[in-house]
Amino acid sequence: MKYSFAEQTKHYSSSAVRDILNVIQQGNVISFAGGLPSDDFFPIEAVQSAYEKVFASGKSAMQYGLTEGFTPLREALQEVMKRKGIESTVETTLLTTGSQQVIDLFSRVMLSEGDVVLTEDPTYLAALQVFRSYGAKVVSVNSDEDGMVPEDLELKIKKYQPKFIYIVPTFSNPVGKIWSTQRRQKLVELCYQYNVLTLEDDPYGELRFSDEVYPPVASFDVNRTHVLYTSTFSKTVVPALRSGWVTGPAEVIGMISQGKQMTDLHSSSIDQQALYYIMRDFDLQRHVQTLREEYYRRMTIMRDCLKRLDPGLFKWQEPKGGMFMWIEGEDNLDVTKLLNAAVKNGVAYVPGAPFYVNEPKLNTFRINFSHSTPENIKLGMDRLVPVLLNQVTV
Amino acid sequence: MKYSFAEQTKHYSSSAVRDILNVIQQGNVISFAGGLPSDDFFPIEAVQSAYEKVFASGKSAMQYGLTEGFTPLREALQEVMKRKGIESTVETTLLTTGSQQVIDLFSRVMLSEGDVVLTEDPTYLAALQVFRSYGAKVVSVNSDEDGMVPEDLELKIKKYQPKFIYIVPTFSNPVGKIWSTQRRQKLVELCYQYNVLTLEDDPYGELRFSDEVYPPVASFDVNRTHVLYTSTFSKTVVPALRSGWVTGPAEVIGMISQGKQMTDLHSSSIDQQALYYIMRDFDLQRHVQTLREEYYRRMTIMRDCLKRLDPGLFKWQEPKGGMFMWIEGEDNLDVTKLLNAAVKNGVAYVPGAPFYVNEPKLNTFRINFSHSTPENIKLGMDRLVPVLLNQVTV
């Protein structure tokens, strides 16, 4: 039978993230391709203990729950948000299946065919796929190392009247950039001036390598009217629980909640209850401090290996947090073609091309330092660097 | 700020299911309104033991998983499907956040604005909301106590060229109907003849009160090309795990999987792993047998209370399974108006109106017998019957 799918499926692109996962699961390849946290530090005893508390709380814990999510966890998140300078309430906080679902549900309630979303370029590829799947046009804003350039942002807002702006301002994926405070403030000012919404995606903010704090863009939205903030427990606790949250203007959260009810009624409430006990009884701050130190150590090993590359041929910056390094080779380098050689040599990275909104830079790639052990980072880089050098000298 | 939502949100209707949940959570009201399984029989020890096995299996169990879901559980479901006469493979089986997500994702990949979906009338209201949220037009097919009338189904297929047919053929929600084998076969024949897909939603099929087996409609789709089958663990294990599945034509499942990747990457894999151990180590068949017996007992108590109503004024049938009874009052009865009086008297039901595709019958309502204890069923019916009788005599 020939199946006649919805028009919107023409926007579905090849599933790059899934392909990445497939590469990871091949036997002897050391993969720097994915965006996975390290298994080594999963606080499994704390997670197990939390589930035991869920079961001890009685059978009603196993029943259907609210679409918005388990209320005590939403209450606990108010405190988390407050520490970041974001005022929220139980009513303006919604629990989801990871922050990916926030990107999808927010798009679903905002975007009609032909609407415009403004982003940086490159940006998180699975967000680009979602925006396009709803028929939206993605327009990139010029940006430098401090974030979107305000003049170009204002120009594009006026020209395209976008439905919203999507940003990952702290240790961005894939580039690892940190927006300056000034740029964060300026974006909110423009949102107020032109009545545009922003979705601030912050999966990596906690994974900073110094004590320097980067205030979320949402913290400058003092009226709580223009910026939605989303984050996830996938990077700080464990990914398997698939729990994220969003907080933002009550009316928008309410509409997202209606969308979520149709999508799946609610996310796993057993997982949400376990996360509540983790936040109540486990020293998550101290655990995150461990992650910071260990990820920093892994990053420095990867960084030191990269120093063997000629800085005239390969450009990269030392990240101040997050999980990724972003490398740009010579103009004529095609890293997608090079990937086969790398995988044959037992190492994988992810080409930068799918992260681009416009013309992809074929000479860019992203490597992840959080998932591999220090030993495997050394081993993998010993496999990767020669491939890169050969390519350059051939 | 005035928010400008997507055009499709105009199809979002008031969240009837959520309103039901709100009524349930009021203190002293005995609610027959929701569609909840009984807390009393949740196999909490088996669930707890399964999670212990997940934690014992190591830290990698906490990592990101495949979009399609935990492979060993998908393998185990092949056996479940085989017992129902449905051939499936790991590749044609996808795990979701409840079967509600199957309804949503299938609609997302199939429906464009103006497309037609054929359903019975009344039918599952949260499915109607989903279809309409994608801009589809829902057209009802005439049906009698044996299911959709083939002549009208063929007529509507020819007239509307629907994207798919949505059915709940075994203990349907809200009516509790069972389609005859002949009607099931005939529907598949028409799907083959006119190249139309069917989504068979079977959340209640296991909850039968006799040994009579009703072969799923999908079991007649011998080519495995035209019928998708979805079910859930919410009614047989526990709802909090929010786990359902779908099996169907490989190409359609593949497209749904692409949609799911954008929606939430994957559902909770910790829950899926726990379900795998439950299916491996727990006598789920025996547990379901207990549910059948206990739900039958509860239904008979509710039925006996209903016998106090004048059969000339109230029509209802004894269900052969599932969780619901469907009652039709006199033509001039408005049960929505009556609901306030019922709630004041400490009992709630759900009016039939929102389940209708076309003109709602305001004199119909649904009551649930699975969630309340036998004592509360008696008490609640002692509160409900006088309300119904007063209304009739006023």
mmCIF file with all atom_site columns, C-alpha atoms in Angstrom, chain B residues 54-155:
data_model
loop_
_atom_site.group_PDB
_atom_site.id
_atom_site.type_symbol
_atom_site.label_atom_id
_atom_site.label_alt_id
_atom_site.label_comp_id
_atom_site.label_asym_id
_atom_site.label_entity_id
_atom_site.label_seq_id
_atom_site.pdbx_PDB_ins_code
_atom_site.Cartn_x
_atom_site.Cartn_y
_atom_site.Cartn_z
_atom_site.occupancy
_atom_site.B_iso_or_equiv
_atom_site.pdbx_formal_charge
_atom_site.auth_seq_id
_atom_site.auth_comp_id
_atom_site.auth_asym_id
_atom_site.auth_atom_id
_atom_site.pdbx_PDB_model_num
ATOM 1   C CA . VAL B 1 54  ? 16.371  -2.233  36.831 1.00 0.00 ? 54  VAL B CA 1
ATOM 2   C CA . PHE B 1 55  ? 18.707  -0.690  39.410 1.00 0.00 ? 55  PHE B CA 1
ATOM 3   C CA . ALA B 1 56  ? 20.569  -3.984  39.861 1.00 0.00 ? 56  ALA B CA 1
ATOM 4   C CA . SER B 1 57  ? 21.172  -4.109  36.106 1.00 0.00 ? 57  SER B CA 1
ATOM 5   C CA . GLY B 1 58  ? 23.654  -1.231  36.382 1.00 0.00 ? 58  GLY B CA 1
ATOM 6   C CA . LYS B 1 59  ? 24.120  2.429   35.662 1.00 0.00 ? 59  LYS B CA 1
ATOM 7   C CA . SER B 1 60  ? 23.741  2.090   31.902 1.00 0.00 ? 60  SER B CA 1
ATOM 8   C CA . ALA B 1 61  ? 20.030  1.447   32.550 1.00 0.00 ? 61  ALA B CA 1
ATOM 9   C CA . MET B 1 62  ? 19.786  5.137   33.494 1.00 0.00 ? 62  MET B CA 1
ATOM 10  C CA . GLN B 1 63  ? 21.204  6.448   30.185 1.00 0.00 ? 63  GLN B CA 1
ATOM 11  C CA . TYR B 1 64  ? 19.293  7.785   27.157 1.00 0.00 ? 64  TYR B CA 1
ATOM 12  C CA . GLY B 1 65  ? 17.600  5.022   25.150 1.00 0.00 ? 65  GLY B CA 1
ATOM 13  C CA . LEU B 1 66  ? 16.154  4.419   21.706 1.00 0.00 ? 66  LEU B CA 1
ATOM 14  C CA . THR B 1 67  ? 13.212  6.450   20.411 1.00 0.00 ? 67  THR B CA 1
ATOM 15  C CA . GLU B 1 68  ? 11.391  3.192   19.615 1.00 0.00 ? 68  GLU B CA 1
ATOM 16  C CA . GLY B 1 69  ? 11.685  2.062   23.233 1.00 0.00 ? 69  GLY B CA 1
ATOM 17  C CA . PHE B 1 70  ? 13.450  -0.622  25.292 1.00 0.00 ? 70  PHE B CA 1
ATOM 18  C CA . THR B 1 71  ? 14.093  -3.489  22.878 1.00 0.00 ? 71  THR B CA 1
ATOM 19  C CA . PRO B 1 72  ? 13.502  -6.473  25.235 1.00 0.00 ? 72  PRO B CA 1
ATOM 20  C CA . LEU B 1 73  ? 10.042  -5.101  26.093 1.00 0.00 ? 73  LEU B CA 1
ATOM 21  C CA . ARG B 1 74  ? 9.268   -4.708  22.395 1.00 0.00 ? 74  ARG B CA 1
ATOM 22  C CA . GLU B 1 75  ? 10.363  -8.341  21.937 1.00 0.00 ? 75  GLU B CA 1
ATOM 23  C CA . ALA B 1 76  ? 8.120   -9.452  24.806 1.00 0.00 ? 76  ALA B CA 1
ATOM 24  C CA . LEU B 1 77  ? 5.185   -7.649  23.197 1.00 0.00 ? 77  LEU B CA 1
ATOM 25  C CA . GLN B 1 78  ? 5.559   -9.762  20.061 1.00 0.00 ? 78  GLN B CA 1
ATOM 26  C CA . GLU B 1 79  ? 4.385   -12.744 22.116 1.00 0.00 ? 79  GLU B CA 1
ATOM 27  C CA . VAL B 1 80  ? 1.447   -10.761 23.523 1.00 0.00 ? 80  VAL B CA 1
ATOM 28  C CA . MET B 1 81  ? 0.434   -9.735  20.010 1.00 0.00 ? 81  MET B CA 1
ATOM 29  C CA . LYS B 1 82  ? 0.829   -13.293 18.720 1.00 0.00 ? 82  LYS B CA 1
ATOM 30  C CA . ARG B 1 83  ? -1.617  -14.572 21.360 1.00 0.00 ? 83  ARG B CA 1
ATOM 31  C CA . LYS B 1 84  ? -4.124  -12.090 19.921 1.00 0.00 ? 84  LYS B CA 1
ATOM 32  C CA . GLY B 1 85  ? -3.480  -13.293 16.385 1.00 0.00 ? 85  GLY B CA 1
ATOM 33  C CA . ILE B 1 86  ? -1.413  -10.254 15.343 1.00 0.00 ? 86  ILE B CA 1
ATOM 34  C CA . GLU B 1 87  ? 1.971   -10.796 13.716 1.00 0.00 ? 87  GLU B CA 1
ATOM 35  C CA . SER B 1 88  ? 4.506   -8.160  14.737 1.00 0.00 ? 88  SER B CA 1
ATOM 36  C CA . THR B 1 89  ? 8.248   -7.633  14.910 1.00 0.00 ? 89  THR B CA 1
ATOM 37  C CA . VAL B 1 90  ? 10.550  -5.489  17.020 1.00 0.00 ? 90  VAL B CA 1
ATOM 38  C CA . GLU B 1 91  ? 10.787  -3.122  14.048 1.00 0.00 ? 91  GLU B CA 1
ATOM 39  C CA . THR B 1 92  ? 7.021   -2.712  13.771 1.00 0.00 ? 92  THR B CA 1
ATOM 40  C CA . THR B 1 93  ? 6.527   -2.133  17.519 1.00 0.00 ? 93  THR B CA 1
ATOM 41  C CA . LEU B 1 94  ? 6.946   1.279   19.141 1.00 0.00 ? 94  LEU B CA 1
ATOM 42  C CA . LEU B 1 95  ? 6.654   2.152   22.843 1.00 0.00 ? 95  LEU B CA 1
ATOM 43  C CA . THR B 1 96  ? 4.907   5.387   23.799 1.00 0.00 ? 96  THR B CA 1
ATOM 44  C CA . THR B 1 97  ? 3.729   7.514   26.727 1.00 0.00 ? 97  THR B CA 1
ATOM 45  C CA . GLY B 1 98  ? 0.416   5.662   26.993 1.00 0.00 ? 98  GLY B CA 1
ATOM 46  C CA . SER B 1 99  ? -1.799  4.868   24.024 1.00 0.00 ? 99  SER B CA 1
ATOM 47  C CA . GLN B 1 100 ? -2.948  8.502   24.091 1.00 0.00 ? 100 GLN B CA 1
ATOM 48  C CA . GLN B 1 101 ? 0.427   9.342   22.533 1.00 0.00 ? 101 GLN B CA 1
ATOM 49  C CA . VAL B 1 102 ? -0.216  6.810   19.777 1.00 0.00 ? 102 VAL B CA 1
ATOM 50  C CA . ILE B 1 103 ? -3.466  8.582   18.901 1.00 0.00 ? 103 ILE B CA 1
ATOM 51  C CA . ASP B 1 104 ? -1.615  11.898  18.851 1.00 0.00 ? 104 ASP B CA 1
ATOM 52  C CA . LEU B 1 105 ? 1.474   10.787  16.899 1.00 0.00 ? 105 LEU B CA 1
ATOM 53  C CA . PHE B 1 106 ? -0.507  8.794   14.334 1.00 0.00 ? 106 PHE B CA 1
ATOM 54  C CA . SER B 1 107 ? -2.718  11.850  13.791 1.00 0.00 ? 107 SER B CA 1
ATOM 55  C CA . ARG B 1 108 ? 0.333   14.071  13.527 1.00 0.00 ? 108 ARG B CA 1
ATOM 56  C CA . VAL B 1 109 ? 1.912   12.054  10.730 1.00 0.00 ? 109 VAL B CA 1
ATOM 57  C CA . MET B 1 110 ? -1.370  11.449  8.864  1.00 0.00 ? 110 MET B CA 1
ATOM 58  C CA . LEU B 1 111 ? -3.583  14.521  9.148  1.00 0.00 ? 111 LEU B CA 1
ATOM 59  C CA . SER B 1 112 ? -3.455  17.798  7.287  1.00 0.00 ? 112 SER B CA 1
ATOM 60  C CA . GLU B 1 113 ? -6.016  20.592  7.607  1.00 0.00 ? 113 GLU B CA 1
ATOM 61  C CA . GLY B 1 114 ? -9.361  19.440  6.204  1.00 0.00 ? 114 GLY B CA 1
ATOM 62  C CA . ASP B 1 115 ? -8.588  15.707  6.158  1.00 0.00 ? 115 ASP B CA 1
ATOM 63  C CA . VAL B 1 116 ? -11.384 13.403  7.290  1.00 0.00 ? 116 VAL B CA 1
ATOM 64  C CA . VAL B 1 117 ? -11.343 10.803  10.079 1.00 0.00 ? 117 VAL B CA 1
ATOM 65  C CA . LEU B 1 118 ? -14.222 8.320   10.390 1.00 0.00 ? 118 LEU B CA 1
ATOM 66  C CA . THR B 1 119 ? -15.371 7.295   13.881 1.00 0.00 ? 119 THR B CA 1
ATOM 67  C CA . GLU B 1 120 ? -18.338 5.869   15.711 1.00 0.00 ? 120 GLU B CA 1
ATOM 68  C CA . ASP B 1 121 ? -20.645 8.316   17.481 1.00 0.00 ? 121 ASP B CA 1
ATOM 69  C CA . PRO B 1 122 ? -20.212 8.642   20.446 1.00 0.00 ? 122 PRO B CA 1
ATOM 70  C CA . THR B 1 123 ? -16.536 7.745   20.808 1.00 0.00 ? 123 THR B CA 1
ATOM 71  C CA . TYR B 1 124 ? -13.475 8.452   22.996 1.00 0.00 ? 124 TYR B CA 1
ATOM 72  C CA . LEU B 1 125 ? -13.565 12.214  23.477 1.00 0.00 ? 125 LEU B CA 1
ATOM 73  C CA . ALA B 1 126 ? -9.807  12.746  23.883 1.00 0.00 ? 126 ALA B CA 1
ATOM 74  C CA . ALA B 1 127 ? -9.338  11.164  20.453 1.00 0.00 ? 127 ALA B CA 1
ATOM 75  C CA . LEU B 1 128 ? -11.865 13.575  18.943 1.00 0.00 ? 128 LEU B CA 1
ATOM 76  C CA . GLN B 1 129 ? -9.946  16.489  20.500 1.00 0.00 ? 129 GLN B CA 1
ATOM 77  C CA . VAL B 1 130 ? -6.678  15.257  18.982 1.00 0.00 ? 130 VAL B CA 1
ATOM 78  C CA . PHE B 1 131 ? -8.108  14.777  15.469 1.00 0.00 ? 131 PHE B CA 1
ATOM 79  C CA . ARG B 1 132 ? -9.646  18.250  15.539 1.00 0.00 ? 132 ARG B CA 1
ATOM 80  C CA . SER B 1 133 ? -6.469  19.828  16.917 1.00 0.00 ? 133 SER B CA 1
ATOM 81  C CA . TYR B 1 134 ? -4.751  18.815  13.657 1.00 0.00 ? 134 TYR B CA 1
ATOM 82  C CA . GLY B 1 135 ? -7.519  20.511  11.695 1.00 0.00 ? 135 GLY B CA 1
ATOM 83  C CA . ALA B 1 136 ? -9.195  17.259  10.673 1.00 0.00 ? 136 ALA B CA 1
ATOM 84  C CA . LYS B 1 137 ? -12.907 16.918  10.125 1.00 0.00 ? 137 LYS B CA 1
ATOM 85  C CA . VAL B 1 138 ? -14.459 14.047  12.083 1.00 0.00 ? 138 VAL B CA 1
ATOM 86  C CA . VAL B 1 139 ? -17.311 12.242  10.296 1.00 0.00 ? 139 VAL B CA 1
ATOM 87  C CA . SER B 1 140 ? -19.329 9.633   12.147 1.00 0.00 ? 140 SER B CA 1
ATOM 88  C CA . VAL B 1 141 ? -20.396 6.319   10.657 1.00 0.00 ? 141 VAL B CA 1
ATOM 89  C CA . ASN B 1 142 ? -23.783 4.876   11.572 1.00 0.00 ? 142 ASN B CA 1
ATOM 90  C CA . SER B 1 143 ? -23.427 1.991   13.956 1.00 0.00 ? 143 SER B CA 1
ATOM 91  C CA . ASP B 1 144 ? -25.601 -0.450  15.833 1.00 0.00 ? 144 ASP B CA 1
ATOM 92  C CA . GLU B 1 145 ? -24.869 -2.792  18.719 1.00 0.00 ? 145 GLU B CA 1
ATOM 93  C CA . ASP B 1 146 ? -22.549 -4.901  16.513 1.00 0.00 ? 146 ASP B CA 1
ATOM 94  C CA . GLY B 1 147 ? -20.320 -2.024  15.357 1.00 0.00 ? 147 GLY B CA 1
ATOM 95  C CA . MET B 1 148 ? -20.182 0.218   12.301 1.00 0.00 ? 148 MET B CA 1
ATOM 96  C CA . VAL B 1 149 ? -22.830 -0.579  9.680  1.00 0.00 ? 149 VAL B CA 1
ATOM 97  C CA . PRO B 1 150 ? -20.834 -1.735  6.604  1.00 0.00 ? 150 PRO B CA 1
ATOM 98  C CA . GLU B 1 151 ? -23.134 -0.082  4.074  1.00 0.00 ? 151 GLU B CA 1
ATOM 99  C CA . ASP B 1 152 ? -22.775 3.326   5.705  1.00 0.00 ? 152 ASP B CA 1
ATOM 100 C CA . LEU B 1 153 ? -19.046 2.795   6.248  1.00 0.00 ? 153 LEU B CA 1
ATOM 101 C CA . GLU B 1 154 ? -18.548 2.084   2.535  1.00 0.00 ? 154 GLU B CA 1
ATOM 102 C CA . LEU B 1 155 ? -20.675 5.078   1.607  1.00 0.00 ? 155 LEU B CA 1
#
